[in-house]
Amino acid sequence: MTDNNTNHDSGAGAEGPDRVIGTPSPAGESLAGATATAHERRHEGPYPAVETHPRPEEMQRKGEKLAALWFLVAFLAGIGFFVSYFSFPPNAEGEPAIADPQTAQYANMLMGGTIALALFAIGAGMTVWARRVMPHYEVSSPYDELPSSPEEKGSFSDFFMQGAHESGFTKRPLMRRTLLLAMVPLGLAPIVLLRDTGPLPGDKLKHTMWEDGMRMVVEGTDRLIRASDLDEVGGMVTALPESHDPEHGLSLNDQAKTVVLLIKMDPADFSDEMTQQQLDWTHDGIVAYSKICTHVGCPAALYEQTSHRILCPCHQSTFDAANGAKVVFGPAHRALPQLPVRVDDEGYLVAAGDFSSAVGPTFWDAEKGD
Amino acid sequence: MSTTPAPKALRGLGNYIDDRFHLAKTGEKNLRKVFPNHWSFMLGEIALYSFIILLVTGVFLTLWFNPSMGHVVYDGSYERLRGVGMSEAYASTLHITFDVRGGLFIRQVHHWAALIFVASLVIHMLRVFFTGAFRKPREINWLIGVAIFTLAIVEGLFGYSLPDDLPSGMGVRIFQGVLLAIPVIGTYLMMFMFGGEFPGEAIIPRLYTLHILVIPGILLALIVAHFMILWHQKHTQYPGTGRTEKKVVGTPMYPAFAVKAGGFFFFTFAVIAGLAAFVQINPIHLFGPFTPTSITSGLQPDWYMGFLEGALRIFPNWFDFTIAGYAVPMGVLLPGLGGMGLLFGGLAAWPFIEAWITGDKRHHNVADRPRNAPTRTGIGAAGVTAYGLIWLAGSNDILSETFSISLYATTWFFRIAIILGPIIAFIVTKRICLGLQRRDREILEHGYESGTIQQLPSGEFIEVHKESSPDTVHVLQSKPPARIDIDSTDENGVEPPSGRGAKGRLRARLAHWYTKDNVSFEGVRPHSGHHLHHGATASEEESVKAH
Ligand code: HEM
Ligand code: FES
């Protein structure tokens, strides 16, 4: 409680320095007791005189002027905002339109700058008001005594338990327990309702649309890839399956799963550790790996041809393209899945089946067969 | 018996309200509420004000933003991307930027306010931590604060994901990868969250609902609760003359604090608006729309996600394992979820751990000076160091580029530093605190060094010590007792049962560790030491150390 603050000197003198002009002098007011000091006698504020340190009159006068100046600046800056807003017509309706990034920047600076100035000036004016016009207060007030008294606590506790007894809640356990039981299914209902937010995973995460004979295009184009397109040894191309829906192309979901890095290297560079099967999945030094990092799924987009290393820029997992894309550094654990490739009758590079393992971030049953 | 009658209109309004709510007394009490003066109390205010700014600018953004992943071919005003396929979310963000006047400004205010919101929360929390302001009776408000901090980060991540530009989609991708890593239920959680496989068409609309409705609603409720509790319990205050456990001294709400705080709101808003006007943030038009197949290197998330990014980078894959063929990618789980759990769980648990160790069940309204709680301060410094290092590790590619160090070397540097750094920080900080305690004791006993050199009749030169001000003496004397007497009996003279058993012994040992090095001020009377002989001070220090 702040009650101790109410004992302030309200019988103060007649003409306080901060009397609002035009308000009548309160009637029936007498001078404070003869013992009061001169300062206290003139004090008329909301807080006791000892806790109030008024600013000198001179400072207050200057403070008022300064604050008013800031408020005027704020007003003008506010007007400036409207001017800058209407100086930039929306697109195509005229010049200078904000559709142009450079103009958008300037418009932003003008609109934002004027608003920022207006805000700053109001803040400055208020601060001047608080620090130069208003007194400095050092008011003290007690912290509330937090725990209630033992009597209050005891009384509450009795009251509460008597109520619980009388209502039957404590005395009639059958009713109480069945009520709690009744709540359980209702509590679970909202969770069950979430069931149709998505399909069950099934083995969806383990397969992609790649299948034997599917041709490849360079990512972002419709250009089919021939083995000879990768002739430059050390070359790397990002590829996707050819889409049979030329209007919409491949969905983002399919892109996210099928995207591969096609890397061409000297077949002699393949490590001895690669299995025969892994080597069979290459074609004339061309090897295809999923581009989606097995750590948490960023595209592992950087390829360093001298060391045959694939680097994921997100957390720097590094895979050895010459050795089944095994992890050589970084947080990923699983090798990038390999896509078997071959060449079809017309010389186009095609997949020879789906990936060797699940694509993308490692999950619970990623390494389990079907 | 008012001395300055209120103007008629105001009186009319006041009576109208009071007739219906009986508020005169409560109103006066609350307007008289006292706010202790210290700059560090403004940190929480910055957080409050930036939250308000986020609410207002966020509502403006909803007027134009279209949270849809439907595919469109862009034909808006921004020439460089015309004809490019993208989601409607991205197209509408371009629309806000290049077609809505002031739209770019609102976006940039929203984003800057988000960065400053989380930053001020962190610094505010550090202030509360290091001054022990979380102690009884304020533990519950600390917990609410931790919840606000957690939700603020999630809210920021989801907001960052909405425009569906390239880095934004990468953030969602990483979120998805972390979900997938959860054993047994991960794939289900992910399929339900995304409505199918990544990216699908559901995630942005869903994040949108969370971002503009659910999380801000919870945040608002928590912030209101935070302030109601604060209002009721009042701020802590720093030690000083007249400031006691029972009495708070400061600026009253009305009229002074209201004006000061109002001014400060405008300053905060002005800084955020100034940043939004002149410092570009998240230029999504330069990043291009999200595609799952490409990436640019050197991507940096918003700063508050940096520690997650750093943790994912430096945590090795050594602990990944499989049980019966099922994969448990610890290299994702520990940094991705464990790090968060450790940070938020540790923060939430600390007040209770400390109270258990020290056995301190008293109310505290006077804040600790950090030096007077050296173990806590050391632990805090270790935490800050760990966080800072992990955060820096989130930019190791940029560090490696800037300083031309091998990328892997930076990873190794951080892997080692994250273990050594906090230990060193703890030891150094604690030593500094103890040194400051010793100096405090010396000042209390001998006064402060005046800088004046005097020659004694013996020919020796000494520095004259002057008496400190009463306020300084008060602050120095407010230091709590050096040790906790864990074996002591309770009020009734009974040895607490908690003192026995293995748990009791562990606690006693922790309590000893927690306070053993504290410098005792017991028996020190202000300005009682030799004023003249400096040599005595040195030996005094020795004897303090020997304790
Ligand atoms: C409370 C904390 C909040 C945080 C930390 C936050 C954070 C963010 C961030 C970082 C962005 C990305 C902005 C960009 O650069 O484009 C964003 C976007 C957005 N936010 Fe918030 N926000 C918050 C509250 C709100 C609220 C309350 C609303 C609406 C009522 C809202 C509505 C939006 C909308 C519509 C967008 C997408 C538009 C765009 O990105 O241009 N936000 N938010
Ligand atoms: S996603 Fe590739 S390293 Fe993390």
Short mmCIF file of N, CA and C in Angstrom, two decimals, chain B residues 321-448:
data_model
loop_
_atom_site.label_atom_id
_atom_site.label_comp_id
_atom_site.label_asym_id
_atom_site.label_seq_id
_atom_site.Cartn_x
_atom_site.Cartn_y
_atom_site.Cartn_z
N PHE B 321 23.62 -42.82 -33.92
CA PHE B 321 23.63 -44.28 -33.82
C PHE B 321 22.36 -44.86 -34.41
N THR B 322 22.34 -46.18 -34.56
CA THR B 322 21.13 -46.83 -35.02
C THR B 322 20.78 -47.93 -34.02
N ILE B 323 19.46 -48.07 -33.76
CA ILE B 323 19.04 -49.22 -32.97
C ILE B 323 18.21 -50.08 -33.89
N ALA B 324 18.60 -51.30 -34.02
CA ALA B 324 17.89 -52.27 -34.87
C ALA B 324 17.60 -51.66 -36.23
N GLY B 325 18.57 -50.95 -36.75
CA GLY B 325 18.41 -50.42 -38.10
C GLY B 325 17.70 -49.08 -38.16
N TYR B 326 17.17 -48.62 -37.02
CA TYR B 326 16.50 -47.32 -37.02
C TYR B 326 17.51 -46.23 -36.66
N ALA B 327 17.43 -45.13 -37.39
CA ALA B 327 18.47 -44.10 -37.26
C ALA B 327 18.09 -43.08 -36.18
N VAL B 328 19.07 -42.75 -35.36
CA VAL B 328 18.90 -41.67 -34.38
C VAL B 328 20.00 -40.64 -34.63
N PRO B 329 19.70 -39.63 -35.44
CA PRO B 329 20.73 -38.65 -35.79
C PRO B 329 20.97 -37.64 -34.67
N MET B 330 21.80 -38.03 -33.70
CA MET B 330 22.09 -37.14 -32.58
C MET B 330 22.70 -35.83 -33.06
N GLY B 331 23.41 -35.88 -34.18
CA GLY B 331 24.05 -34.69 -34.73
C GLY B 331 23.03 -33.63 -35.14
N VAL B 332 21.77 -34.02 -35.27
CA VAL B 332 20.72 -33.05 -35.54
C VAL B 332 19.93 -32.79 -34.25
N LEU B 333 19.65 -33.89 -33.54
CA LEU B 333 18.78 -33.76 -32.36
C LEU B 333 19.41 -32.91 -31.27
N LEU B 334 20.67 -33.19 -30.96
CA LEU B 334 21.27 -32.47 -29.83
C LEU B 334 21.40 -30.98 -30.11
N PRO B 335 22.01 -30.59 -31.24
CA PRO B 335 22.09 -29.14 -31.46
C PRO B 335 20.72 -28.54 -31.80
N GLY B 336 19.88 -29.27 -32.54
CA GLY B 336 18.63 -28.69 -33.02
C GLY B 336 17.60 -28.54 -31.92
N LEU B 337 17.48 -29.57 -31.08
CA LEU B 337 16.46 -29.50 -30.03
C LEU B 337 17.10 -29.45 -28.65
N GLY B 338 18.19 -30.23 -28.47
CA GLY B 338 18.85 -30.26 -27.17
C GLY B 338 19.38 -28.90 -26.76
N GLY B 339 19.93 -28.17 -27.72
CA GLY B 339 20.48 -26.85 -27.42
C GLY B 339 19.41 -25.92 -26.90
N MET B 340 18.28 -25.92 -27.62
CA MET B 340 17.15 -25.10 -27.19
C MET B 340 16.69 -25.52 -25.81
N GLY B 341 16.58 -26.85 -25.63
CA GLY B 341 16.10 -27.37 -24.35
C GLY B 341 17.02 -26.95 -23.22
N LEU B 342 18.32 -27.04 -23.50
CA LEU B 342 19.30 -26.69 -22.47
C LEU B 342 19.19 -25.20 -22.13
N LEU B 343 19.09 -24.38 -23.17
CA LEU B 343 19.03 -22.93 -22.95
C LEU B 343 17.78 -22.57 -22.15
N PHE B 344 16.61 -22.97 -22.67
CA PHE B 344 15.38 -22.54 -22.02
C PHE B 344 15.15 -23.28 -20.70
N GLY B 345 15.48 -24.58 -20.71
CA GLY B 345 15.31 -25.35 -19.49
C GLY B 345 16.23 -24.84 -18.39
N GLY B 346 17.47 -24.55 -18.76
CA GLY B 346 18.43 -24.05 -17.78
C GLY B 346 17.99 -22.72 -17.21
N LEU B 347 17.54 -21.85 -18.11
CA LEU B 347 17.07 -20.54 -17.64
C LEU B 347 15.90 -20.71 -16.67
N ALA B 348 14.97 -21.57 -17.06
CA ALA B 348 13.77 -21.73 -16.24
C ALA B 348 14.12 -22.33 -14.89
N ALA B 349 15.07 -23.24 -14.86
CA ALA B 349 15.34 -23.97 -13.62
C ALA B 349 16.22 -23.18 -12.67
N TRP B 350 16.98 -22.22 -13.19
CA TRP B 350 18.01 -21.61 -12.37
C TRP B 350 17.53 -21.05 -11.02
N PRO B 351 16.46 -20.25 -10.98
CA PRO B 351 16.05 -19.69 -9.68
C PRO B 351 15.83 -20.77 -8.64
N PHE B 352 15.32 -21.91 -9.08
CA PHE B 352 15.00 -22.96 -8.13
C PHE B 352 16.26 -23.71 -7.72
N ILE B 353 17.17 -23.89 -8.67
CA ILE B 353 18.44 -24.52 -8.33
C ILE B 353 19.18 -23.65 -7.32
N GLU B 354 19.24 -22.35 -7.62
CA GLU B 354 20.00 -21.48 -6.72
C GLU B 354 19.36 -21.44 -5.34
N ALA B 355 18.03 -21.36 -5.29
CA ALA B 355 17.37 -21.30 -3.98
C ALA B 355 17.59 -22.59 -3.21
N TRP B 356 17.66 -23.70 -3.94
CA TRP B 356 17.88 -24.98 -3.27
C TRP B 356 19.30 -25.03 -2.70
N ILE B 357 20.26 -24.60 -3.51
CA ILE B 357 21.65 -24.64 -3.05
C ILE B 357 21.84 -23.74 -1.83
N THR B 358 21.36 -22.51 -1.94
CA THR B 358 21.64 -21.56 -0.87
C THR B 358 20.66 -21.70 0.28
N GLY B 359 19.58 -22.42 0.06
CA GLY B 359 18.59 -22.56 1.11
C GLY B 359 17.94 -21.23 1.46
N ASP B 360 18.03 -20.30 0.56
CA ASP B 360 17.55 -18.94 0.84
C ASP B 360 16.07 -18.84 0.52
N LYS B 361 15.24 -18.70 1.55
CA LYS B 361 13.80 -18.63 1.31
C LYS B 361 13.25 -17.23 1.61
N ARG B 362 14.15 -16.27 1.80
CA ARG B 362 13.67 -14.93 2.14
C ARG B 362 13.20 -14.18 0.89
N HIS B 363 12.45 -13.12 1.13
CA HIS B 363 12.07 -12.24 0.03
C HIS B 363 13.24 -11.31 -0.27
N HIS B 364 13.41 -10.97 -1.55
CA HIS B 364 14.47 -10.03 -1.91
C HIS B 364 13.90 -8.92 -2.76
N ASN B 365 14.03 -7.72 -2.29
CA ASN B 365 13.62 -6.58 -3.09
C ASN B 365 14.82 -5.73 -3.50
N VAL B 366 15.90 -5.86 -2.73
CA VAL B 366 17.11 -5.13 -3.10
C VAL B 366 17.96 -6.07 -3.96
N ALA B 367 18.30 -5.60 -5.15
CA ALA B 367 19.02 -6.45 -6.09
C ALA B 367 20.46 -6.65 -5.63
N ASP B 368 21.03 -7.77 -6.03
CA ASP B 368 22.43 -8.03 -5.76
C ASP B 368 23.31 -7.20 -6.68
N ARG B 369 24.44 -6.75 -6.15
CA ARG B 369 25.46 -6.28 -7.08
C ARG B 369 26.15 -7.55 -7.58
N PRO B 370 26.33 -7.68 -8.90
CA PRO B 370 26.82 -8.95 -9.45
C PRO B 370 28.08 -9.45 -8.75
N ARG B 371 28.96 -8.57 -8.31
CA ARG B 371 30.20 -9.01 -7.67
C ARG B 371 29.92 -9.72 -6.36
N ASN B 372 28.79 -9.40 -5.74
CA ASN B 372 28.51 -10.00 -4.45
C ASN B 372 27.90 -11.39 -4.56
N ALA B 373 27.68 -11.83 -5.80
CA ALA B 373 27.25 -13.22 -6.01
C ALA B 373 28.18 -13.82 -7.05
N PRO B 374 29.46 -13.98 -6.70
CA PRO B 374 30.47 -14.29 -7.73
C PRO B 374 30.22 -15.60 -8.46
N THR B 375 29.69 -16.60 -7.78
CA THR B 375 29.49 -17.87 -8.47
C THR B 375 28.39 -17.74 -9.50
N ARG B 376 27.30 -17.10 -9.09
CA ARG B 376 26.22 -16.89 -10.06
C ARG B 376 26.72 -16.06 -11.24
N THR B 377 27.44 -14.98 -10.93
CA THR B 377 27.93 -14.12 -12.00
C THR B 377 28.86 -14.91 -12.92
N GLY B 378 29.69 -15.77 -12.31
CA GLY B 378 30.58 -16.59 -13.13
C GLY B 378 29.81 -17.54 -14.03
N ILE B 379 28.79 -18.16 -13.47
CA ILE B 379 27.98 -19.09 -14.27
C ILE B 379 27.29 -18.33 -15.40
N GLY B 380 26.79 -17.15 -15.07
CA GLY B 380 26.15 -16.33 -16.11
C GLY B 380 27.13 -15.99 -17.21
N ALA B 381 28.35 -15.61 -16.81
CA ALA B 381 29.35 -15.25 -17.81
C ALA B 381 29.69 -16.48 -18.66
N ALA B 382 29.75 -17.65 -18.03
CA ALA B 382 30.03 -18.86 -18.79
C ALA B 382 28.91 -19.10 -19.80
N GLY B 383 27.67 -18.89 -19.38
CA GLY B 383 26.54 -19.07 -20.28
C GLY B 383 26.59 -18.10 -21.45
N VAL B 384 26.88 -16.85 -21.14
CA VAL B 384 26.96 -15.84 -22.19
C VAL B 384 28.07 -16.20 -23.17
N THR B 385 29.20 -16.67 -22.64
CA THR B 385 30.31 -17.04 -23.50
C THR B 385 29.93 -18.21 -24.40
N ALA B 386 29.29 -19.22 -23.83
CA ALA B 386 28.88 -20.38 -24.63
C ALA B 386 27.94 -19.92 -25.74
N TYR B 387 26.95 -19.13 -25.35
CA TYR B 387 25.98 -18.66 -26.34
C TYR B 387 26.70 -17.86 -27.44
N GLY B 388 27.57 -16.96 -27.00
CA GLY B 388 28.27 -16.11 -27.97
C GLY B 388 29.12 -16.92 -28.93
N LEU B 389 29.81 -17.93 -28.41
CA LEU B 389 30.67 -18.73 -29.28
C LEU B 389 29.84 -19.53 -30.28
N ILE B 390 28.75 -20.13 -29.79
CA ILE B 390 27.92 -20.91 -30.71
C ILE B 390 27.33 -19.98 -31.77
N TRP B 391 26.96 -18.79 -31.31
CA TRP B 391 26.39 -17.82 -32.23
C TRP B 391 27.42 -17.45 -33.32
N LEU B 392 28.65 -17.21 -32.88
CA LEU B 392 29.71 -16.89 -33.84
C LEU B 392 29.95 -18.05 -34.78
N ALA B 393 29.86 -19.28 -34.25
CA ALA B 393 30.08 -20.45 -35.08
C ALA B 393 29.07 -20.50 -36.22
N GLY B 394 27.92 -19.86 -36.03
CA GLY B 394 26.93 -19.79 -37.09
C GLY B 394 27.40 -18.95 -38.27
N SER B 395 28.49 -18.23 -38.10
CA SER B 395 29.04 -17.44 -39.21
C SER B 395 30.43 -17.94 -39.55
N ASN B 396 30.74 -19.21 -39.27
CA ASN B 396 32.12 -19.63 -39.47
C ASN B 396 32.54 -19.55 -40.93
N ASP B 397 31.59 -19.71 -41.87
CA ASP B 397 32.00 -19.59 -43.27
C ASP B 397 32.44 -18.17 -43.58
N ILE B 398 31.73 -17.21 -42.96
CA ILE B 398 32.09 -15.82 -43.21
C ILE B 398 33.41 -15.49 -42.51
N LEU B 399 33.60 -16.02 -41.30
CA LEU B 399 34.87 -15.81 -40.60
C LEU B 399 36.01 -16.41 -41.41
N SER B 400 35.77 -17.62 -41.91
CA SER B 400 36.82 -18.30 -42.66
C SER B 400 37.18 -17.51 -43.91
N GLU B 401 36.15 -16.96 -44.55
CA GLU B 401 36.36 -16.15 -45.74
C GLU B 401 37.12 -14.87 -45.40
N THR B 402 36.65 -14.19 -44.34
CA THR B 402 37.21 -12.89 -43.99
C THR B 402 38.66 -13.02 -43.56
N PHE B 403 38.93 -14.04 -42.75
CA PHE B 403 40.29 -14.14 -42.21
C PHE B 403 41.14 -15.17 -42.96
N SER B 404 40.61 -15.66 -44.09
CA SER B 404 41.32 -16.66 -44.90
C SER B 404 41.85 -17.82 -44.06
N ILE B 405 40.99 -18.39 -43.23
CA ILE B 405 41.36 -19.60 -42.50
C ILE B 405 40.56 -20.73 -43.13
N SER B 406 41.08 -21.93 -43.02
CA SER B 406 40.34 -23.05 -43.58
C SER B 406 39.02 -23.20 -42.82
N LEU B 407 37.99 -23.55 -43.57
CA LEU B 407 36.66 -23.69 -43.00
C LEU B 407 36.66 -24.71 -41.87
N TYR B 408 37.37 -25.83 -42.13
CA TYR B 408 37.36 -26.90 -41.14
C TYR B 408 38.12 -26.48 -39.88
N ALA B 409 39.12 -25.64 -40.06
CA ALA B 409 39.85 -25.14 -38.89
C ALA B 409 38.93 -24.32 -38.01
N THR B 410 38.06 -23.51 -38.63
CA THR B 410 37.16 -22.72 -37.80
C THR B 410 36.20 -23.65 -37.04
N THR B 411 35.74 -24.70 -37.71
CA THR B 411 34.84 -25.64 -37.02
C THR B 411 35.55 -26.23 -35.81
N TRP B 412 36.80 -26.65 -36.02
CA TRP B 412 37.54 -27.24 -34.91
C TRP B 412 37.80 -26.22 -33.81
N PHE B 413 38.11 -25.00 -34.25
CA PHE B 413 38.32 -23.95 -33.25
C PHE B 413 37.10 -23.85 -32.35
N PHE B 414 35.91 -23.79 -32.97
CA PHE B 414 34.71 -23.61 -32.16
C PHE B 414 34.40 -24.85 -31.33
N ARG B 415 34.69 -26.03 -31.88
CA ARG B 415 34.43 -27.25 -31.11
C ARG B 415 35.22 -27.24 -29.81
N ILE B 416 36.46 -26.74 -29.90
CA ILE B 416 37.28 -26.71 -28.68
C ILE B 416 36.89 -25.52 -27.81
N ALA B 417 36.70 -24.37 -28.46
CA ALA B 417 36.40 -23.15 -27.70
C ALA B 417 35.12 -23.29 -26.90
N ILE B 418 34.16 -24.04 -27.44
CA ILE B 418 32.87 -24.13 -26.76
C ILE B 418 33.02 -24.88 -25.43
N ILE B 419 34.09 -25.67 -25.32
CA ILE B 419 34.33 -26.36 -24.05
C ILE B 419 35.21 -25.50 -23.13
N LEU B 420 36.28 -24.96 -23.69
CA LEU B 420 37.21 -24.20 -22.86
C LEU B 420 36.68 -22.82 -22.51
N GLY B 421 36.06 -22.16 -23.49
CA GLY B 421 35.64 -20.76 -23.32
C GLY B 421 34.82 -20.54 -22.06
N PRO B 422 33.75 -21.30 -21.88
CA PRO B 422 32.92 -21.07 -20.68
C PRO B 422 33.69 -21.32 -19.38
N ILE B 423 34.58 -22.31 -19.39
CA ILE B 423 35.33 -22.59 -18.16
C ILE B 423 36.21 -21.40 -17.83
N ILE B 424 36.92 -20.91 -18.85
CA ILE B 424 37.77 -19.75 -18.61
C ILE B 424 36.93 -18.56 -18.17
N ALA B 425 35.80 -18.36 -18.85
CA ALA B 425 34.95 -17.21 -18.50
C ALA B 425 34.51 -17.30 -17.05
N PHE B 426 34.17 -18.52 -16.62
CA PHE B 426 33.72 -18.68 -15.24
C PHE B 426 34.84 -18.30 -14.27
N ILE B 427 36.02 -18.85 -14.51
CA ILE B 427 37.12 -18.60 -13.57
C ILE B 427 37.49 -17.11 -13.54
N VAL B 428 37.63 -16.54 -14.74
CA VAL B 428 38.05 -15.14 -14.80
C VAL B 428 37.00 -14.24 -14.15
N THR B 429 35.74 -14.47 -14.49
CA THR B 429 34.69 -13.60 -13.95
C THR B 429 34.63 -13.70 -12.44
N LYS B 430 34.75 -14.91 -11.95
CA LYS B 430 34.67 -15.07 -10.51
C LYS B 430 35.83 -14.35 -9.82
N ARG B 431 37.00 -14.47 -10.41
CA ARG B 431 38.16 -13.79 -9.82
C ARG B 431 37.96 -12.29 -9.83
N ILE B 432 37.43 -11.78 -10.94
CA ILE B 432 37.20 -10.34 -11.00
C ILE B 432 36.23 -9.92 -9.90
N CYS B 433 35.16 -10.70 -9.74
CA CYS B 433 34.18 -10.38 -8.70
C CYS B 433 34.85 -10.36 -7.32
N LEU B 434 35.66 -11.38 -7.05
CA LEU B 434 36.29 -11.44 -5.74
C LEU B 434 37.25 -10.27 -5.56
N GLY B 435 37.94 -9.92 -6.63
CA GLY B 435 38.83 -8.77 -6.56
C GLY B 435 38.05 -7.50 -6.22
N LEU B 436 36.89 -7.36 -6.86
CA LEU B 436 36.07 -6.19 -6.59
C LEU B 436 35.56 -6.21 -5.15
N GLN B 437 35.24 -7.39 -4.66
CA GLN B 437 34.80 -7.48 -3.26
C GLN B 437 35.92 -7.00 -2.33
N ARG B 438 37.14 -7.46 -2.64
CA ARG B 438 38.27 -7.07 -1.79
C ARG B 438 38.46 -5.56 -1.84
N ARG B 439 38.33 -5.01 -3.04
CA ARG B 439 38.49 -3.56 -3.13
C ARG B 439 37.39 -2.85 -2.35
N ASP B 440 36.16 -3.38 -2.45
CA ASP B 440 35.06 -2.78 -1.70
C ASP B 440 35.38 -2.77 -0.21
N ARG B 441 35.90 -3.88 0.25
CA ARG B 441 36.21 -3.99 1.67
C ARG B 441 37.27 -2.96 2.06
N GLU B 442 38.22 -2.82 1.15
CA GLU B 442 39.30 -1.88 1.43
C GLU B 442 38.76 -0.45 1.46
N ILE B 443 37.90 -0.14 0.50
CA ILE B 443 37.34 1.22 0.47
C ILE B 443 36.52 1.47 1.72
N LEU B 444 35.78 0.45 2.12
CA LEU B 444 34.95 0.60 3.29
C LEU B 444 35.82 0.87 4.52
N GLU B 445 36.91 0.17 4.61
CA GLU B 445 37.76 0.32 5.79
C GLU B 445 38.62 1.58 5.74
N HIS B 446 39.13 1.88 4.57
CA HIS B 446 40.17 2.90 4.49
C HIS B 446 39.75 4.14 3.73
N GLY B 447 38.55 4.13 3.13
CA GLY B 447 38.21 5.24 2.25
C GLY B 447 38.82 5.00 0.89
N TYR B 448 38.63 5.95 -0.02
CA TYR B 448 39.13 5.72 -1.37
C TYR B 448 40.45 6.45 -1.58
#
